[in-house]
Coordinates of C-alpha atoms in Angstrom, one line a residue:
Q84 CA 33.9 13.8 -9.4
V85 CA 32.0 14.5 -6.1
Q86 CA 28.6 16.2 -5.5
L87 CA 27.7 17.0 -1.9
V88 CA 24.4 17.8 -0.5
E89 CA 23.9 18.8 3.2
S90 CA 20.9 18.3 5.2
G91 CA 19.9 18.9 8.9
G92 CA 19.8 22.6 9.4
G93 CA 17.3 24.7 10.9
L94 CA 16.5 26.8 14.3
V95 CA 17.4 26.0 17.6
Q96 CA 17.6 27.7 20.9
A97 CA 20.7 28.2 22.7
G98 CA 22.0 25.1 24.4
G99 CA 20.4 22.9 22.0
S100 CA 21.7 20.4 19.6
L101 CA 21.5 19.6 16.0
R102 CA 23.0 17.1 13.5
L103 CA 24.2 17.8 10.0
S104 CA 24.3 15.1 7.4
C105 CA 26.3 15.4 4.0
A106 CA 25.5 13.0 1.4
A107 CA 28.2 12.2 -1.4
S108 CA 27.7 10.6 -4.6
G109 CA 30.4 8.5 -6.4
R110 CA 32.3 5.6 -5.8
T111 CA 35.4 7.2 -4.7
F112 CA 33.8 9.1 -1.5
S113 CA 36.1 7.0 0.9
N114 CA 39.3 8.2 -0.8
Y115 CA 38.4 11.7 0.3
H116 CA 39.2 13.6 3.3
M117 CA 36.1 15.6 4.2
G118 CA 35.5 18.7 6.1
W119 CA 32.8 21.3 7.6
F120 CA 32.8 24.9 7.2
R121 CA 30.7 27.4 8.1
Q122 CA 30.0 31.2 6.9
A123 CA 27.9 34.0 8.3
P124 CA 27.1 37.2 6.5
G125 CA 29.9 39.7 6.1
K126 CA 32.3 37.2 7.2
Q127 CA 35.1 34.9 5.7
R128 CA 34.3 31.1 5.5
E129 CA 35.4 29.5 8.8
F130 CA 36.9 26.0 9.4
V131 CA 34.9 23.9 11.7
A132 CA 36.1 20.3 11.6
A133 CA 37.6 18.0 9.4
I134 CA 38.3 14.0 9.1
S135 CA 40.6 11.8 7.2
W136 CA 39.7 9.4 4.6
S137 CA 40.2 6.7 7.1
G138 CA 38.3 8.5 9.7
R139 CA 41.5 8.1 12.1
S140 CA 42.6 11.6 12.0
I141 CA 40.3 14.2 13.2
Y142 CA 40.5 18.3 13.7
Y143 CA 38.2 20.9 15.3
A144 CA 38.4 24.7 15.4
D145 CA 39.0 25.6 18.9
S146 CA 35.8 27.5 18.8
V147 CA 33.8 24.0 18.7
K148 CA 36.3 21.6 20.2
G149 CA 34.2 19.7 23.2
R150 CA 30.8 20.4 21.6
F151 CA 30.8 19.2 17.8
T152 CA 31.7 15.9 16.7
I153 CA 32.6 14.8 13.0
S154 CA 32.0 11.4 11.8
R155 CA 31.6 9.4 8.5
D156 CA 30.4 6.3 7.3
N157 CA 31.9 5.5 3.9
A158 CA 29.6 2.4 3.3
K159 CA 26.9 5.1 3.1
N160 CA 28.7 8.0 1.8
T161 CA 27.9 10.2 4.4
V162 CA 29.7 12.7 6.9
D163 CA 27.8 14.0 9.8
L164 CA 28.4 16.7 12.2
Q165 CA 26.8 16.4 15.7
M166 CA 26.6 19.9 17.1
N167 CA 25.6 20.2 20.9
S168 CA 25.6 23.0 23.3
L169 CA 24.8 25.7 20.4
K170 CA 25.4 29.1 20.9
P171 CA 24.2 32.2 18.9
E172 CA 27.6 32.8 17.4
D173 CA 27.4 29.2 15.7
T174 CA 24.6 30.9 13.4
A175 CA 25.7 30.6 10.0
V176 CA 25.5 28.6 6.7
Y177 CA 27.3 25.2 7.3
Y178 CA 29.3 23.6 4.1
C179 CA 30.3 20.1 3.7
A180 CA 33.4 19.9 1.3
A181 CA 35.8 17.1 0.0
N182 CA 39.2 17.1 -0.4
P183 CA 41.3 14.4 -2.2
R184 CA 45.0 15.3 -1.2
T185 CA 45.2 16.0 2.7
I186 CA 43.3 16.8 5.8
A187 CA 43.1 20.6 5.9
N188 CA 41.6 23.5 7.9
M189 CA 41.7 25.8 4.9
F190 CA 38.9 26.2 2.4
G191 CA 41.1 26.7 -0.7
E192 CA 42.3 23.2 -0.3
Y193 CA 39.0 21.7 -0.9
D194 CA 37.9 20.9 -4.4
Y195 CA 34.1 19.9 -3.6
W196 CA 31.4 21.8 -2.0
G197 CA 27.8 21.2 -1.2
Q198 CA 24.9 23.9 -1.4
G199 CA 25.0 24.6 2.3
T200 CA 22.4 24.5 5.3
Q201 CA 21.3 27.3 7.4
V202 CA 21.8 27.0 11.0
T203 CA 20.2 29.4 13.4
V204 CA 20.7 29.5 17.1
S205 CA 18.5 31.8 19.2
S206 CA 19.1 33.1 22.3

C-alpha cells in the first residue's frame, strides 16, 4: 500500500511558475512508477507526466512538454512537478498517482492517488 499527499498548489499569474510535491509513505515507493494528472471542472482526468521507478523513463503530455518537469527522489519518497510558463488552461486540481506495473498515461493504470492540490493560473 502507498499513501500519497500532494502539496504546493496555489494561485499564480500566467507565465509564472509553481512546484508541486508529492510525498509517499511506505518502504516500497522506489518500486512504483509515478504520474501526475490533472482535472478541471466538467472535464475528464488528463495525463500530465509520468516517471518510471528508476527515473530513466519520462513522458509528458504534449500540452505541457517543454514547460513542466517531473522528477523523483526515492531516498526521500517524493516526486515533484516543476511547472513553468503557466497558462490559464493549466488551471485544475493536480493529482499524483502510483503504479506498480508500468509507466502509463492512462489513469486507470494507477492504483494509488493523492487527494489533489488546486492550481489556479490567472490571466
